Amino acid sequence: MLKFFITTFGCQMNIYDSELMAGILHEQGFQQVFEPKDAGLIIINTCSVRKHAEERAFANLWDLYHLTPKTAKKPIFCVAGCTAKKMGEEIFRKYPFVDLVVSPANIYGLPKLVNTFKKTRQKQLAIKNQASYIKKNFPVIHANKIKALVTIMQGCNNYCAYCMVPYVRGAEISRPLKNIVAEVRGLVKKGYREVTLLGQNVNSYHDGKNDFTDLLKKISSLPGLLRVRFMTNHPKDMSGTLIKAIGKLDKVCGHVHLPLQSGSDRILKAMNRGYTAAHFLQLVRKLRQAKQDIAITTDIIVGFPGETKKDFQKTLSLVKQAKFDAAFVFKYSPRPGTTAAELADDVSAAEKQQRLEKINQAQQDIARKLSQSLIGQQVEVLVEDLATDGKNLFGKTAGYRTVIIDASVAPNQRPATSDQQLSLYIGQLIPVKIITAKNWTLYGKSAINRLHRSNTISSK
Ligand code: 5AD
Ligand code: SF4
């Protein structure tokens, strides 16, 4: 039986694709291993969003090659993901030990490509665009037992000036609502309690009949599911109807990832983003009105071509105004083939670094204050696992903050709950009182013993 090892770079879509590759290979009798030296097939799922991400994936490819036998026992090497689509055959020339190159749209054919290679020893290139694969139901193997990623669409039609995604993942296609619902129902049956609906721009989901608000309502109505998340959003497509639904639907978590990219209207225009800073701030206000304590996170690019100090100050000031729960800041990286790559990359590396640090500093202050404001409050946490020490529990708030839950009780009460009893809380929503907070991680207490009693009673 062929054993495979997968390593993943990049976004949630890539994580999902890796889980999908694992499921497809498993269905065909292949076995997943977690040590590269045990594998007969090594898959590197690459990301091409920034040059740095691409370089890291290839550095890892070399490392894996050096770690594994060069003899007849050499494993089959497969480069998958966005860079496979972008570079295609060039990968075989630059990395002659690579045997398969498979783009995201060709994942379904992976077992066949492996078998053909084994029979013929001919390198296999599968990078053609294919619309059909989004329509199928997927035998995904999820890394986590409580929460699962569910892809609802593929590709993107937006062509933001800096972005590779439309070129490597193709045009936007939405999966039919009924297929997504069937997949989520199946997950609930297996014990999953949370799903994250994934797409490059979930706000433009449309399967011909249903839009994203319809999908969110339908998924939230499924019994047994406790939480629904979604990402990523696009400020130009986030409708008032959707914001209302996010506010009203209890199972929809109070967390929206809303990429800003820049706070300067001039730069937003050059990026082809289709909204203004004022519109973005209005969305932030509306979201906060619709759902109490909603967490808003964002992505920002610094040093886009032509970004002046004044443009940058506008971004910094918007960050301070919007008070994001978290911001992921990236230095602009020219990507071949995108429209921005034709513009001069005229902000120096040092200046990009400075701008990135300025935003990170401002954001850290904001995030710390927001987390500290939760001290003393009771929050609802979905327990995902025992914490690494085995004595405490670990979970997430609706706003996606990590919480370490001290599950012991006061010495004058009953004895501490045993590990076995603690694991009964995995997959449950429990109230936790926050005691201390770091930037993103919270520490809290929960009266687990009392809860344990009521849970055992109610489950009888
Ligand atoms: N350079 C820097 N950051 C980029 N992103 C996308 N393309 C680039 C690029 N060429 C960032 C955007 C996006 C996030 C996933 O990656 O902020 O939202
Ligand atoms: Fe890239 Fe823009 Fe599409 Fe997001 S919306 S994937 S940034 S082109």
Short mmCIF file of C-alpha atoms and ligand atoms in Angstrom, two decimals:
data_model
loop_
_atom_site.label_atom_id
_atom_site.label_comp_id
_atom_site.label_asym_id
_atom_site.label_seq_id
_atom_site.Cartn_x
_atom_site.Cartn_y
_atom_site.Cartn_z
CA MET A 1 0.00 0.00 0.00
CA LEU A 2 1.40 3.41 -0.98
CA LYS A 3 1.99 5.74 1.95
CA PHE A 4 1.73 9.49 1.40
CA PHE A 5 2.91 12.56 3.25
CA ILE A 6 1.46 16.04 2.63
CA THR A 7 2.88 19.38 3.63
CA THR A 8 0.83 22.54 3.16
CA PHE A 9 1.65 26.21 2.58
CA GLY A 10 -0.74 29.14 2.31
CA CYS A 11 -4.35 29.89 3.01
CA GLN A 12 -7.36 27.98 4.33
CA MET A 13 -8.26 26.96 0.76
CA ASN A 14 -4.94 25.15 0.53
CA ILE A 15 -5.49 23.49 3.91
CA TYR A 16 -8.86 22.29 2.63
CA ASP A 17 -7.31 21.09 -0.65
CA SER A 18 -4.73 19.09 1.33
CA GLU A 19 -7.50 17.50 3.39
CA LEU A 20 -9.27 16.73 0.13
CA MET A 21 -6.15 15.15 -1.43
CA ALA A 22 -5.75 13.03 1.72
CA GLY A 23 -9.40 11.91 1.45
CA ILE A 24 -9.21 11.11 -2.26
CA LEU A 25 -5.99 9.10 -1.86
CA HIS A 26 -7.34 7.34 1.22
CA GLU A 27 -10.47 6.31 -0.70
CA GLN A 28 -8.20 4.61 -3.25
CA GLY A 29 -6.44 2.61 -0.54
CA PHE A 30 -3.44 4.88 0.05
CA GLN A 31 -2.37 5.52 3.64
CA GLN A 32 -1.46 8.91 5.13
CA VAL A 33 1.74 9.11 7.19
CA PHE A 34 3.12 12.05 9.11
CA GLU A 35 6.86 11.39 8.73
CA PRO A 36 8.30 12.05 5.25
CA LYS A 37 10.82 9.22 5.61
CA ASP A 38 7.92 6.71 5.81
CA ALA A 39 6.31 7.95 2.59
CA GLY A 40 6.39 6.60 -0.95
CA LEU A 41 4.60 9.75 -2.16
CA ILE A 42 5.47 13.25 -0.97
CA ILE A 43 3.10 16.10 -1.82
CA ILE A 44 4.00 19.76 -1.36
CA ASN A 45 0.89 21.92 -1.56
CA THR A 46 2.27 25.31 -2.58
CA CYS A 47 1.10 28.91 -2.30
CA SER A 48 1.98 31.65 -4.81
CA VAL A 49 0.34 34.65 -3.18
CA ARG A 50 3.68 36.25 -2.27
CA LYS A 51 7.21 35.48 -3.49
CA HIS A 52 8.27 34.61 0.04
CA ALA A 53 5.55 31.94 0.37
CA GLU A 54 6.66 30.41 -2.92
CA GLU A 55 10.32 30.35 -1.88
CA ARG A 56 9.50 28.71 1.45
CA ALA A 57 7.64 25.90 -0.31
CA PHE A 58 10.57 25.18 -2.64
CA ALA A 59 13.08 25.35 0.21
CA ASN A 60 10.95 22.73 1.94
CA LEU A 61 10.85 20.65 -1.25
CA TRP A 62 14.67 20.56 -1.30
CA ASP A 63 14.79 19.66 2.41
CA LEU A 64 12.39 16.78 1.85
CA TYR A 65 14.38 15.60 -1.15
CA HIS A 66 17.60 15.56 0.91
CA LEU A 67 15.86 13.68 3.73
CA THR A 68 14.63 10.81 1.58
CA PRO A 69 16.41 7.98 -0.31
CA LYS A 70 17.87 8.68 -3.76
CA THR A 71 17.94 4.98 -4.67
CA ALA A 72 15.21 2.86 -6.25
CA LYS A 73 13.31 3.66 -3.07
CA LYS A 74 13.13 7.34 -3.94
CA PRO A 75 9.61 8.56 -3.13
CA ILE A 76 7.38 10.04 -5.82
CA PHE A 77 7.48 13.84 -5.49
CA CYS A 78 4.35 15.83 -6.31
CA VAL A 79 4.15 19.63 -6.41
CA ALA A 80 0.51 20.69 -6.02
CA GLY A 81 -1.31 23.98 -5.40
CA CYS A 82 -1.20 27.44 -6.90
CA THR A 83 2.49 27.43 -7.87
CA ALA A 84 1.98 24.16 -9.75
CA LYS A 85 -0.55 25.98 -11.91
CA LYS A 86 1.64 29.08 -12.22
CA MET A 87 4.93 27.36 -13.13
CA GLY A 88 3.72 24.13 -14.74
CA GLU A 89 6.43 22.29 -16.67
CA GLU A 90 9.14 24.68 -15.46
CA ILE A 91 9.01 22.81 -12.12
CA PHE A 92 10.28 19.62 -13.82
CA ARG A 93 13.20 21.57 -15.28
CA LYS A 94 14.17 23.34 -12.04
CA TYR A 95 13.55 20.35 -9.76
CA PRO A 96 14.29 17.26 -11.87
CA PHE A 97 13.39 14.88 -9.02
CA VAL A 98 9.74 16.07 -9.12
CA ASP A 99 7.47 13.53 -10.82
CA LEU A 100 3.98 15.08 -10.68
CA VAL A 101 2.75 18.66 -11.03
CA VAL A 102 -0.94 19.05 -10.17
CA SER A 103 -2.95 22.29 -10.04
CA PRO A 104 -5.85 22.82 -7.57
CA ALA A 105 -8.46 22.07 -10.27
CA ASN A 106 -6.87 18.65 -10.96
CA ILE A 107 -6.79 17.26 -7.44
CA TYR A 108 -9.50 14.74 -8.26
CA GLY A 109 -7.24 13.02 -10.77
CA LEU A 110 -4.38 12.56 -8.29
CA PRO A 111 -4.68 8.77 -7.69
CA LYS A 112 -4.78 8.15 -11.45
CA LEU A 113 -1.73 10.35 -12.02
CA VAL A 114 0.19 8.47 -9.32
CA ASN A 115 -0.73 5.08 -10.79
CA THR A 116 0.15 6.16 -14.33
CA PHE A 117 3.51 7.41 -13.11
CA LYS A 118 4.15 4.15 -11.26
CA LYS A 119 3.40 2.15 -14.41
CA THR A 120 5.13 4.31 -17.02
CA ARG A 121 7.72 6.32 -15.03
CA GLN A 122 6.66 9.26 -17.23
CA LYS A 123 6.36 12.64 -15.48
CA GLN A 124 2.72 13.74 -15.14
CA LEU A 125 1.58 17.35 -15.65
CA ALA A 126 -2.06 18.17 -14.79
CA ILE A 127 -2.68 21.91 -14.77
CA LYS A 128 -5.62 22.47 -17.14
CA ASN A 129 -8.57 24.52 -15.89
CA GLN A 130 -11.54 22.30 -15.09
CA ALA A 131 -14.90 23.59 -13.95
CA SER A 132 -16.39 20.20 -13.17
CA TYR A 133 -14.55 19.34 -10.01
CA ILE A 134 -16.39 21.85 -7.83
CA LYS A 135 -19.67 20.02 -8.52
CA LYS A 136 -18.70 16.75 -6.87
CA ASN A 137 -19.04 15.70 -3.27
CA PHE A 138 -15.69 15.36 -1.61
CA PRO A 139 -14.35 12.59 0.65
CA VAL A 140 -12.36 15.09 2.75
CA ILE A 141 -10.33 13.91 5.75
CA HIS A 142 -10.46 16.75 8.29
CA ALA A 143 -7.47 17.32 10.52
CA ASN A 144 -9.67 18.42 13.44
CA LYS A 145 -12.46 16.28 14.96
CA ILE A 146 -14.73 19.14 16.07
CA LYS A 147 -14.50 21.74 13.34
CA ALA A 148 -14.28 21.33 9.60
CA LEU A 149 -13.53 23.49 6.61
CA VAL A 150 -16.13 23.26 3.84
CA THR A 151 -15.41 24.79 0.46
CA ILE A 152 -18.47 26.49 -1.05
CA MET A 153 -16.86 27.95 -4.14
CA GLN A 154 -13.63 27.99 -6.11
CA GLY A 155 -11.75 30.68 -7.98
CA CYS A 156 -12.19 34.43 -8.15
CA ASN A 157 -13.37 36.98 -10.74
CA ASN A 158 -12.13 40.12 -9.04
CA TYR A 159 -8.66 40.59 -10.45
CA CYS A 160 -7.33 42.81 -7.69
CA ALA A 161 -4.24 44.34 -9.30
CA TYR A 162 -1.72 42.60 -7.00
CA CYS A 163 -3.30 39.15 -6.80
CA MET A 164 -2.39 35.84 -8.45
CA VAL A 165 -5.51 33.97 -7.34
CA PRO A 166 -7.74 34.50 -10.41
CA TYR A 167 -4.85 33.29 -12.61
CA VAL A 168 -4.03 30.18 -10.62
CA ARG A 169 -7.45 29.18 -9.28
CA GLY A 170 -9.48 30.26 -12.30
CA ALA A 171 -12.92 31.83 -12.59
CA GLU A 172 -15.38 31.78 -9.71
CA ILE A 173 -17.72 28.77 -9.50
CA SER A 174 -20.17 28.11 -6.66
CA ARG A 175 -21.07 24.64 -5.44
CA PRO A 176 -24.81 23.88 -5.45
CA LEU A 177 -26.38 24.62 -2.04
CA LYS A 178 -27.79 21.11 -1.77
CA ASN A 179 -24.32 19.53 -2.08
CA ILE A 180 -22.94 21.80 0.63
CA VAL A 181 -25.88 21.04 2.93
CA ALA A 182 -25.42 17.30 2.37
CA GLU A 183 -21.72 17.58 3.22
CA VAL A 184 -22.42 19.55 6.41
CA ARG A 185 -25.19 17.11 7.46
CA GLY A 186 -22.69 14.27 7.03
CA LEU A 187 -20.13 16.12 9.15
CA VAL A 188 -22.65 16.69 11.97
CA LYS A 189 -23.48 12.97 11.93
CA LYS A 190 -19.78 12.23 12.42
CA GLY A 191 -19.66 14.55 15.46
CA TYR A 192 -18.43 17.82 13.95
CA ARG A 193 -19.87 20.87 15.73
CA GLU A 194 -18.47 23.78 13.73
CA VAL A 195 -18.03 24.46 10.03
CA THR A 196 -16.15 27.23 8.25
CA LEU A 197 -17.60 27.97 4.82
CA LEU A 198 -14.71 28.80 2.52
CA GLY A 199 -14.31 30.79 -0.66
CA GLN A 200 -12.09 33.59 -2.01
CA ASN A 201 -15.12 35.88 -1.77
CA VAL A 202 -18.04 34.14 -0.07
CA ASN A 203 -20.13 37.32 -0.42
CA SER A 204 -20.49 36.65 -4.15
CA TYR A 205 -21.56 32.99 -3.67
CA HIS A 206 -24.46 32.20 -6.03
CA ASP A 207 -25.46 28.75 -7.24
CA GLY A 208 -28.02 30.08 -9.72
CA LYS A 209 -30.83 30.03 -7.14
CA ASN A 210 -29.35 30.84 -3.75
CA ASP A 211 -27.01 33.57 -2.57
CA PHE A 212 -24.70 33.51 0.46
CA THR A 213 -27.39 34.77 2.86
CA ASP A 214 -29.64 31.87 1.79
CA LEU A 215 -26.79 29.43 2.33
CA LEU A 216 -25.93 30.84 5.75
CA LYS A 217 -29.57 30.59 6.85
CA LYS A 218 -29.86 27.02 5.60
CA ILE A 219 -26.61 25.85 7.22
CA SER A 220 -27.51 27.56 10.52
CA SER A 221 -30.80 25.67 10.60
CA LEU A 222 -29.12 22.25 10.64
CA PRO A 223 -29.73 20.48 13.96
CA GLY A 224 -26.63 19.38 15.89
CA LEU A 225 -24.37 22.03 14.40
CA LEU A 226 -23.31 24.56 17.04
CA ARG A 227 -21.30 27.13 15.11
CA VAL A 228 -20.95 28.47 11.58
CA ARG A 229 -18.01 30.56 10.37
CA PHE A 230 -17.13 31.84 6.91
CA MET A 231 -14.24 33.46 5.06
CA THR A 232 -13.13 35.49 3.13
CA ASN A 233 -15.38 38.49 2.59
CA HIS A 234 -15.05 41.34 0.11
CA PRO A 235 -16.10 44.84 1.22
CA LYS A 236 -17.55 45.63 -2.21
CA ASP A 237 -19.95 42.64 -2.06
CA MET A 238 -21.00 42.57 1.60
CA SER A 239 -24.71 43.40 1.47
CA GLY A 240 -26.98 44.89 4.14
CA THR A 241 -29.12 41.74 3.96
CA LEU A 242 -26.10 39.59 4.77
CA ILE A 243 -25.08 41.84 7.68
CA LYS A 244 -28.63 41.56 9.08
CA ALA A 245 -28.52 37.76 8.77
CA ILE A 246 -25.11 37.61 10.52
CA GLY A 247 -26.67 39.65 13.32
CA LYS A 248 -29.80 37.54 13.63
CA LEU A 249 -28.50 33.99 13.23
CA ASP A 250 -27.33 32.77 16.63
CA LYS A 251 -25.13 29.97 15.32
CA VAL A 252 -23.25 32.36 13.02
CA CYS A 253 -20.17 33.34 14.96
CA GLY A 254 -19.46 36.98 15.67
CA HIS A 255 -16.31 37.09 13.59
CA VAL A 256 -15.92 38.64 10.15
CA HIS A 257 -12.65 38.69 8.24
CA LEU A 258 -12.94 41.79 6.06
CA PRO A 259 -9.76 42.57 4.10
CA LEU A 260 -9.10 46.32 3.93
CA GLN A 261 -5.82 46.20 1.91
CA SER A 262 -5.41 50.02 2.06
CA GLY A 263 -6.99 53.03 3.76
CA SER A 264 -6.22 55.35 0.84
CA ASP A 265 -8.91 55.72 -1.82
CA ARG A 266 -6.25 56.41 -4.45
CA ILE A 267 -4.48 53.13 -3.70
CA LEU A 268 -7.74 51.19 -3.37
CA LYS A 269 -8.58 52.39 -6.88
CA ALA A 270 -5.17 51.38 -8.20
CA MET A 271 -5.65 47.99 -6.54
CA ASN A 272 -9.03 47.62 -8.33
CA ARG A 273 -10.79 46.93 -5.04
CA GLY A 274 -14.10 48.64 -5.88
CA TYR A 275 -14.78 50.44 -2.58
CA THR A 276 -13.64 53.49 -0.63
CA ALA A 277 -12.25 53.85 2.89
CA ALA A 278 -15.53 55.52 3.95
CA HIS A 279 -17.55 52.55 2.65
CA PHE A 280 -15.30 50.16 4.53
CA LEU A 281 -15.73 52.07 7.80
CA GLN A 282 -19.48 52.11 7.29
CA LEU A 283 -19.48 48.31 6.95
CA VAL A 284 -17.50 48.05 10.18
CA ARG A 285 -20.09 50.23 11.95
CA LYS A 286 -23.01 48.25 10.52
CA LEU A 287 -21.48 44.93 11.53
CA ARG A 288 -20.95 46.17 15.09
CA GLN A 289 -24.52 47.42 15.24
CA ALA A 290 -25.87 44.12 13.93
CA LYS A 291 -24.00 41.81 16.29
CA GLN A 292 -22.81 42.72 19.75
CA ASP A 293 -19.10 42.05 20.41
CA ILE A 294 -18.45 41.01 16.81
CA ALA A 295 -14.73 40.54 16.10
CA ILE A 296 -13.47 42.09 12.87
CA THR A 297 -10.13 41.04 11.41
CA THR A 298 -8.44 42.24 8.26
CA ASP A 299 -5.60 41.98 5.72
CA ILE A 300 -3.45 44.96 4.76
CA ILE A 301 -0.81 45.38 2.07
CA VAL A 302 1.89 48.01 2.62
CA GLY A 303 4.11 49.41 -0.12
CA PHE A 304 1.82 48.88 -3.10
CA PRO A 305 3.30 50.66 -6.19
CA GLY A 306 2.93 54.42 -5.80
CA GLU A 307 1.95 54.28 -2.09
CA THR A 308 3.17 57.61 -0.66
CA LYS A 309 3.75 58.41 3.01
CA LYS A 310 0.40 60.24 2.93
CA ASP A 311 -1.40 57.15 1.55
CA PHE A 312 0.20 55.03 4.23
CA GLN A 313 -0.85 57.47 6.98
CA LYS A 314 -4.44 57.05 5.78
CA THR A 315 -4.15 53.27 6.26
CA LEU A 316 -2.62 53.70 9.70
CA SER A 317 -5.32 56.13 10.73
CA LEU A 318 -8.06 53.79 9.45
CA VAL A 319 -6.54 50.93 11.44
CA LYS A 320 -6.75 53.07 14.59
CA GLN A 321 -10.31 54.11 13.79
CA ALA A 322 -11.64 50.68 12.89
CA LYS A 323 -10.10 48.99 15.95
CA PHE A 324 -9.67 45.58 14.37
CA ASP A 325 -9.38 42.54 16.59
CA ALA A 326 -6.45 41.42 14.41
CA ALA A 327 -4.74 42.59 11.22
CA PHE A 328 -2.50 40.52 8.96
CA VAL A 329 -0.06 42.92 7.35
CA PHE A 330 1.87 42.02 4.20
CA LYS A 331 4.63 43.77 2.30
CA TYR A 332 3.63 44.15 -1.34
CA SER A 333 5.24 41.46 -3.46
CA PRO A 334 5.04 41.84 -7.27
CA ARG A 335 3.52 38.74 -8.86
CA PRO A 336 4.27 38.01 -12.51
CA GLY A 337 1.25 38.30 -14.79
CA THR A 338 -0.78 40.55 -12.49
CA THR A 339 -1.55 44.10 -13.61
CA ALA A 340 0.37 45.64 -10.68
CA ALA A 341 3.51 43.77 -11.76
CA GLU A 342 3.67 46.19 -14.72
CA LEU A 343 4.00 49.14 -12.31
CA ALA A 344 7.33 50.09 -10.74
CA ASP A 345 7.76 48.46 -7.31
CA ASP A 346 8.86 51.87 -6.05
CA VAL A 347 8.57 51.61 -2.26
CA SER A 348 11.93 50.44 -0.92
CA ALA A 349 12.20 47.20 1.06
CA ALA A 350 13.27 49.19 4.15
CA GLU A 351 10.29 51.53 3.86
CA LYS A 352 7.89 48.57 3.43
CA GLN A 353 9.34 47.02 6.56
CA GLN A 354 8.92 50.25 8.53
CA ARG A 355 5.33 50.65 7.40
CA LEU A 356 4.56 47.04 8.33
CA GLU A 357 6.04 47.51 11.79
CA LYS A 358 4.11 50.74 12.37
CA ILE A 359 0.80 49.03 11.64
CA ASN A 360 1.71 45.98 13.69
CA GLN A 361 2.60 48.18 16.67
CA ALA A 362 -0.63 50.17 16.51
CA GLN A 363 -2.62 46.97 16.03
CA GLN A 364 -0.98 45.20 18.96
CA ASP A 365 -2.08 47.98 21.31
CA ILE A 366 -5.63 47.78 19.98
CA ALA A 367 -5.76 43.97 20.20
CA ARG A 368 -4.37 43.94 23.73
CA LYS A 369 -6.95 46.48 24.91
CA LEU A 370 -9.78 44.57 23.24
CA SER A 371 -8.66 41.28 24.82
CA GLN A 372 -8.24 42.93 28.22
CA SER A 373 -11.75 44.36 28.02
CA LEU A 374 -12.94 40.74 28.18
CA ILE A 375 -11.41 40.19 31.64
CA GLY A 376 -14.16 39.54 34.16
CA GLN A 377 -16.68 38.74 31.44
CA GLN A 378 -18.32 35.41 30.78
CA VAL A 379 -17.81 34.17 27.22
CA GLU A 380 -19.05 31.09 25.41
CA VAL A 381 -16.27 28.73 24.30
CA LEU A 382 -16.46 25.73 21.98
CA VAL A 383 -14.09 23.23 23.55
CA GLU A 384 -11.78 21.75 20.90
CA ASP A 385 -9.41 19.61 22.94
CA LEU A 386 -7.45 19.14 26.14
CA ALA A 387 -4.77 21.85 26.45
CA THR A 388 -1.18 20.67 25.86
CA ASP A 389 -0.68 20.11 29.62
CA GLY A 390 -3.56 17.59 29.57
CA LYS A 391 -5.11 19.18 32.67
CA ASN A 392 -6.88 22.14 31.13
CA LEU A 393 -9.13 22.60 28.15
CA PHE A 394 -8.59 24.57 24.98
CA GLY A 395 -11.18 26.26 22.75
CA LYS A 396 -12.24 29.35 20.84
CA THR A 397 -14.66 32.18 21.52
CA ALA A 398 -17.18 33.10 18.85
CA GLY A 399 -14.78 35.94 17.97
CA TYR A 400 -12.06 33.31 17.33
CA ARG A 401 -9.89 34.16 20.33
CA THR A 402 -8.09 31.18 21.82
CA VAL A 403 -9.10 30.37 25.40
CA ILE A 404 -7.21 28.14 27.82
CA ILE A 405 -9.74 26.98 30.37
CA ASP A 406 -8.60 26.09 33.86
CA ALA A 407 -10.97 23.24 34.60
CA SER A 408 -9.99 22.67 38.22
CA VAL A 409 -12.32 23.81 41.01
CA ALA A 410 -11.67 25.62 44.28
CA PRO A 411 -10.01 23.40 46.95
CA ASN A 412 -13.01 23.67 49.25
CA GLN A 413 -15.26 22.28 46.55
CA ARG A 414 -15.19 18.79 45.05
CA PRO A 415 -11.88 17.29 43.77
CA ALA A 416 -10.54 18.29 40.37
CA THR A 417 -12.24 16.68 37.42
CA SER A 418 -10.36 13.72 35.92
CA ASP A 419 -8.90 13.87 32.40
CA GLN A 420 -11.45 11.36 31.24
CA GLN A 421 -14.31 13.52 32.49
CA LEU A 422 -12.66 16.58 30.96
CA SER A 423 -12.64 15.04 27.52
CA LEU A 424 -16.44 14.82 27.71
CA TYR A 425 -16.45 18.59 27.15
CA ILE A 426 -14.70 18.36 23.79
CA GLY A 427 -17.24 19.54 21.22
CA GLN A 428 -19.41 21.36 23.75
CA LEU A 429 -20.15 25.04 24.21
CA ILE A 430 -19.35 26.07 27.76
CA PRO A 431 -19.47 29.39 29.60
CA VAL A 432 -16.05 30.57 30.74
CA LYS A 433 -15.16 33.52 32.97
CA ILE A 434 -12.08 35.31 31.63
CA ILE A 435 -9.37 35.87 34.25
CA THR A 436 -6.35 37.09 32.26
CA ALA A 437 -5.59 38.01 28.66
CA LYS A 438 -2.65 38.29 26.29
CA ASN A 439 -2.91 39.82 22.81
CA TRP A 440 -4.97 37.02 21.33
CA THR A 441 -5.07 34.29 23.99
CA LEU A 442 -7.41 34.43 26.96
CA TYR A 443 -7.24 32.43 30.18
CA GLY A 444 -10.42 31.58 32.00
CA LYS A 445 -12.18 29.43 34.56
CA SER A 446 -15.21 27.27 34.15
CA ALA A 447 -17.19 25.43 36.79
CA ILE A 448 -16.71 22.16 34.93
CA ASN A 449 -17.81 19.89 37.77
CA ARG A 450 -21.15 21.58 38.08
CA LEU A 451 -21.54 21.50 34.32
CA HIS A 452 -20.53 17.87 34.21
CA ARG A 453 -23.35 16.99 36.57
CA SER A 454 -25.97 18.86 34.57
CA ASN A 455 -24.68 17.38 31.29
CA THR A 456 -24.81 13.82 32.57
CA ILE A 457 -28.31 14.43 33.85
CA SER A 458 -29.52 15.96 30.61
CA SER A 459 -27.97 13.23 28.47
CA LYS A 460 -29.83 10.48 30.32
N1 5AD B 1 1.66 41.04 -2.17
C1 5AD B 1 1.41 41.16 -0.85
N2 5AD B 1 0.29 40.68 -0.27
C2 5AD B 1 -0.61 40.08 -1.05
N3 5AD B 1 -1.80 39.52 -0.77
C3 5AD B 1 -2.31 39.02 -1.91
N4 5AD B 1 -1.47 39.24 -2.94
C4 5AD B 1 -0.40 39.91 -2.43
C5 5AD B 1 0.79 40.43 -3.00
N5 5AD B 1 1.05 40.33 -4.30
C6 5AD B 1 -2.39 39.53 0.56
C7 5AD B 1 -3.73 40.27 0.59
C8 5AD B 1 -4.72 39.14 0.74
C9 5AD B 1 -3.92 38.14 1.54
C10 5AD B 1 -4.44 36.75 1.53
O1 5AD B 1 -2.65 38.18 0.96
O2 5AD B 1 -3.77 41.10 1.71
O3 5AD B 1 -5.92 39.54 1.39
FE1 SF4 B 2 -7.27 38.00 -4.88
FE2 SF4 B 2 -8.92 40.10 -4.90
FE3 SF4 B 2 -9.84 37.65 -5.54
FE4 SF4 B 2 -9.17 38.20 -3.00
S1 SF4 B 2 -10.84 39.18 -4.19
S2 SF4 B 2 -8.63 36.35 -4.18
S3 SF4 B 2 -7.44 39.58 -3.26
S4 SF4 B 2 -8.33 38.86 -6.69
#
